[in-house]
PDB file of C-alpha atoms in Angstrom:
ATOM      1  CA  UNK A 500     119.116 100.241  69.385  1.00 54.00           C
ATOM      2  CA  UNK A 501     118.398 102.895  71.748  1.00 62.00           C
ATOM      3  CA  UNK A 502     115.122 103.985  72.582  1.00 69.00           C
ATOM      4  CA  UNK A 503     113.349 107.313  71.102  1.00 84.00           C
ATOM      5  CA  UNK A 504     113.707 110.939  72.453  1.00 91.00           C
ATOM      6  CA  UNK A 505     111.395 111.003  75.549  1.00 95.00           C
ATOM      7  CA  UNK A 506     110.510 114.046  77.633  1.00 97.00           C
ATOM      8  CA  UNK A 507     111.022 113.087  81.191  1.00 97.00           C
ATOM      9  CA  UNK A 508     109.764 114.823  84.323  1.00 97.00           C
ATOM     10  CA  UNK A 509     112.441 113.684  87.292  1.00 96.00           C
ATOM     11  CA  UNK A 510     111.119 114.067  90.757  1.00 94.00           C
ATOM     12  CA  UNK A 511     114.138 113.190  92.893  1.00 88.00           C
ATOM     13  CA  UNK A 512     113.829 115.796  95.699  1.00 85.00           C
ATOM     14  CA  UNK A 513     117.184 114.117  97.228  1.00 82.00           C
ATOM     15  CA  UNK A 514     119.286 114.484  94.498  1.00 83.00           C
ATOM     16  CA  UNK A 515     122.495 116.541  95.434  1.00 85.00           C
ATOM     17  CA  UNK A 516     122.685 118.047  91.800  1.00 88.00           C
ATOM     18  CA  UNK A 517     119.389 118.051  89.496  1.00 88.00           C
ATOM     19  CA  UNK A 518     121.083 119.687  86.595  1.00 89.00           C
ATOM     20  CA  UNK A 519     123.522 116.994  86.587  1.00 92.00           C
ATOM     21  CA  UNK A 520     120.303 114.450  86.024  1.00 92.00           C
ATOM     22  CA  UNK A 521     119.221 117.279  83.237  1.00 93.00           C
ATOM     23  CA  UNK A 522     122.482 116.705  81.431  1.00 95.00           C
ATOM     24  CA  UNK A 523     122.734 113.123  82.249  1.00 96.00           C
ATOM     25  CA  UNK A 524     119.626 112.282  79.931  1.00 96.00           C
ATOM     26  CA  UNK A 525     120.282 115.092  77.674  1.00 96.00           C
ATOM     27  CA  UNK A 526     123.196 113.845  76.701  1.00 96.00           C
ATOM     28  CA  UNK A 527     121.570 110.812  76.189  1.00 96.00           C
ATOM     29  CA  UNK A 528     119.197 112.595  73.468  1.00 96.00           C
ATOM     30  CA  UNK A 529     115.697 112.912  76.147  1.00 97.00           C
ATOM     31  CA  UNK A 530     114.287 116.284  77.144  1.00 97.00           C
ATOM     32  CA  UNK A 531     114.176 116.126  81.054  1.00 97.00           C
ATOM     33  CA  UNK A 532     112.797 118.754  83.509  1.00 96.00           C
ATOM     34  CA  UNK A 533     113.172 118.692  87.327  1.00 95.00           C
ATOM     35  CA  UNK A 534     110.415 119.448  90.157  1.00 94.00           C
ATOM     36  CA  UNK A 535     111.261 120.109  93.640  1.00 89.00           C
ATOM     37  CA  UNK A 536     108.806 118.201  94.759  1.00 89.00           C
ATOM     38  CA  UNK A 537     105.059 117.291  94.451  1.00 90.00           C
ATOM     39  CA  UNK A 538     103.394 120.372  93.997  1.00 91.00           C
ATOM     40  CA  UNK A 539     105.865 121.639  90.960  1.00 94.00           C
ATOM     41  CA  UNK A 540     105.444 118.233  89.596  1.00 95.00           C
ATOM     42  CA  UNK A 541     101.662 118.408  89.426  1.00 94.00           C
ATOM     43  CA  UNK A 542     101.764 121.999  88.275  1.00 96.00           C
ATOM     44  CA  UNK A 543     104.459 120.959  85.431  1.00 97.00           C
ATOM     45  CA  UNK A 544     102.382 118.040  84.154  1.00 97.00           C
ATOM     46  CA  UNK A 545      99.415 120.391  83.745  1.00 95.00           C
ATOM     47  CA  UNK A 546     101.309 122.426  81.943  1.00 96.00           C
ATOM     48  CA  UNK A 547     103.255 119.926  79.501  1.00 96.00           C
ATOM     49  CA  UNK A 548     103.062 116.006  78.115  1.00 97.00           C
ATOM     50  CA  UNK A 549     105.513 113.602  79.823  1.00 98.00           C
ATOM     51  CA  UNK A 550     106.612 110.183  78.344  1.00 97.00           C
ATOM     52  CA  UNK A 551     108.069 109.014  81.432  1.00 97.00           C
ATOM     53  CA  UNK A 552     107.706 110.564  85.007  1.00 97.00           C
ATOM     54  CA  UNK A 553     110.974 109.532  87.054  1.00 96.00           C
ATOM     55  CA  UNK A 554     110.039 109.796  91.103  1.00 93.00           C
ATOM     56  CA  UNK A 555     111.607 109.213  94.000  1.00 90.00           C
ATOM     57  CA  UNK A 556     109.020 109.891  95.931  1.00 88.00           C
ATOM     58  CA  UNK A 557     105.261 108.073  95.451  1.00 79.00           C
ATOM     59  CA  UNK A 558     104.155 106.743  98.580  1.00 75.00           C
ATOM     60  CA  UNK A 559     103.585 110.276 100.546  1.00 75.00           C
ATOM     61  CA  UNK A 560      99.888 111.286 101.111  1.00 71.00           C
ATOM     62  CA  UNK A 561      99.070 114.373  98.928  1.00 67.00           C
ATOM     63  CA  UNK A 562      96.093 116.621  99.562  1.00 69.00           C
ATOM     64  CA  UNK A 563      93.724 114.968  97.627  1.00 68.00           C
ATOM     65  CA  UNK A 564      93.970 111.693 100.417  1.00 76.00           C
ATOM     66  CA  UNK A 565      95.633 109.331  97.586  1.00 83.00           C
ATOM     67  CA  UNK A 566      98.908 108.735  97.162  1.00 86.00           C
ATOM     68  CA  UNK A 567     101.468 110.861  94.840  1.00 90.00           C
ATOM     69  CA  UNK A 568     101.756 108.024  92.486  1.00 91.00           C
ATOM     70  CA  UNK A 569      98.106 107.583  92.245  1.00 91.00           C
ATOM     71  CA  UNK A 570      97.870 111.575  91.785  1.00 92.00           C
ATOM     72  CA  UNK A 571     100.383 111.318  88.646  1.00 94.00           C
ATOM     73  CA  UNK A 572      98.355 108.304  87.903  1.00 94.00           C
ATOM     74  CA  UNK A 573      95.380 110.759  87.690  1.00 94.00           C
ATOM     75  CA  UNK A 574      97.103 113.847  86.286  1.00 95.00           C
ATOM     76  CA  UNK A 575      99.294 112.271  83.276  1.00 96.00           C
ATOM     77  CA  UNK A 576      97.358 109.129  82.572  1.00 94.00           C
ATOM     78  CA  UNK A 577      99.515 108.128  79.561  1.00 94.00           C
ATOM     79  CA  UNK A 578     102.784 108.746  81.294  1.00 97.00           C
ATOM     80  CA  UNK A 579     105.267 105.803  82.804  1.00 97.00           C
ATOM     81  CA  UNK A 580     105.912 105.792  85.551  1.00 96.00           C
ATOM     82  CA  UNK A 581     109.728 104.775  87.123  1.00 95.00           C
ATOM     83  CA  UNK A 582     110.725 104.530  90.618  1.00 92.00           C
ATOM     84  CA  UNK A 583     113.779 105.584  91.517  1.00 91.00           C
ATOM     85  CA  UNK A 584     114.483 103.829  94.867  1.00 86.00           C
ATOM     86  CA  UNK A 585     118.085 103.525  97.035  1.00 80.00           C
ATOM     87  CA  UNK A 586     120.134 100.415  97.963  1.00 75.00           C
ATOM     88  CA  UNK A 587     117.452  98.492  99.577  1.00 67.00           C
ATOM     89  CA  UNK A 588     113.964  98.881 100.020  1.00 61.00           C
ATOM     90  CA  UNK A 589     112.416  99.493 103.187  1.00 65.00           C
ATOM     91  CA  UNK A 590     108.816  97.713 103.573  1.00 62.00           C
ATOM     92  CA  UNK A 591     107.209 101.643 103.048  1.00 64.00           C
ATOM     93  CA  UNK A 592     108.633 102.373  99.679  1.00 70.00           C
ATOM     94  CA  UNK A 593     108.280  98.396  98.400  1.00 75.00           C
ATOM     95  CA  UNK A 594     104.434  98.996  98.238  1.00 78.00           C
ATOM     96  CA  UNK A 595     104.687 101.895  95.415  1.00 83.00           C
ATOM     97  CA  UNK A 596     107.399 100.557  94.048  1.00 85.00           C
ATOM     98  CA  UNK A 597     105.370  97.884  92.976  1.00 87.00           C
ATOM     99  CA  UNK A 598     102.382 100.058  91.434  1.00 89.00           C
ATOM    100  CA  UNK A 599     105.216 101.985  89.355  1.00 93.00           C
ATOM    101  CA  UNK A 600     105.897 100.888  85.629  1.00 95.00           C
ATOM    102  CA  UNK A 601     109.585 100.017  86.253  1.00 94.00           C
ATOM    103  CA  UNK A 602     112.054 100.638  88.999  1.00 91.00           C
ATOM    104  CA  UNK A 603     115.348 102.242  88.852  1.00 92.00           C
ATOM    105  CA  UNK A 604     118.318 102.668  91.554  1.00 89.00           C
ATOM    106  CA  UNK A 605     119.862 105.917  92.522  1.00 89.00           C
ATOM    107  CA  UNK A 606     122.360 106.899  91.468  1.00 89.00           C
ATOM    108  CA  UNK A 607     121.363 107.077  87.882  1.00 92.00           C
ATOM    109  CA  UNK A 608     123.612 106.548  85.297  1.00 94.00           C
ATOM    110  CA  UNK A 609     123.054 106.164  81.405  1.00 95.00           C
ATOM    111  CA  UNK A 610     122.994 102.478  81.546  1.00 96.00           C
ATOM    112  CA  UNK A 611     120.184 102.481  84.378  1.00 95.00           C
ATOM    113  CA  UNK A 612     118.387 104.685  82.651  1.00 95.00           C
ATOM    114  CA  UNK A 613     118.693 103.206  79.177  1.00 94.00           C
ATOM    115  CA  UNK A 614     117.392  99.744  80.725  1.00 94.00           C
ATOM    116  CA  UNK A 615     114.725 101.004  82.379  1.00 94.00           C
ATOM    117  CA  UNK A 616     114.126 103.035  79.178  1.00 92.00           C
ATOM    118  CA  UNK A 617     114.851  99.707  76.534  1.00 91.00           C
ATOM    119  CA  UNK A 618     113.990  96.742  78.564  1.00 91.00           C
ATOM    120  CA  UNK A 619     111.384  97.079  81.338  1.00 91.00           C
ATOM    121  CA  UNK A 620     109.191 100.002  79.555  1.00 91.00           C
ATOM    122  CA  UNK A 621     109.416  97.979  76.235  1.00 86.00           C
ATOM    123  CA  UNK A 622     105.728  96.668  76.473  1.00 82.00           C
ATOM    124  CA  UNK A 623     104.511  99.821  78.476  1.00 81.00           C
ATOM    125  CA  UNK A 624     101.400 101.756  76.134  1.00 71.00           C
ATOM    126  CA  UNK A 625     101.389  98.317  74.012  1.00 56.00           C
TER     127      UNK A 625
END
């Protein structure tokens, strides 16, 4: 059974095409928005509720001294939070990988998305 509509904020600065993301979990019945980057992201979740916050990017020191991911930590408090991480992981990225909720590898596709979605969120808010 496939999970509930979700309103996802993607934060995948790298991605060649972020309307192709959009559709991607559109078609897959989620509302998704896109952020260039940290600032748009902070400013979007202070704007709107997110059930899942897809990042590629978590590790970078923000303004406030923490970490991204510990700023969306602090910012959307009830949101998951995914990872979306390349082939392999370099030692920088494997430390906020491992603070995020669940991990998923670029490229996405429907079935990445609906396992990360089904299977490793199933317990998250529990």
């Amino acid at each position: 059974m496939p999970s509930p509509r979700k309103t996802i904020l993607v934060i995948h600065p790298s991605a060649p095409d972020p309307a192709a993301i959009r559709r991607l979990l559109g078609t897959m019945g989620h509302i998704a928005i896109t952020a260039e980057g940290p600032r748009a992201a902070l400013k979007a979740l202070g704007a709107m509720r997110f059930d899942v916050i897809f990042t590629s990017i978590g590790g970078v020191q923000s303004d406030s001294g923490q970490s991204f991911l510990q700023d969306l930590r602090a910012v959307a408090p009830g949101s998951a939070v995914v990872g979306i991480h390349g082939q392999g992981l370099d030692a920088a990225n494997e430390a906020w990988m491992g603070e995020c909720d669940a991990t998923i590898q670029a490229p996405l596709s429907s079935s990445r998305v609906q396992w990360a979605l089904d299977f490793e969120l199933r317990y998250f808010g529990n």
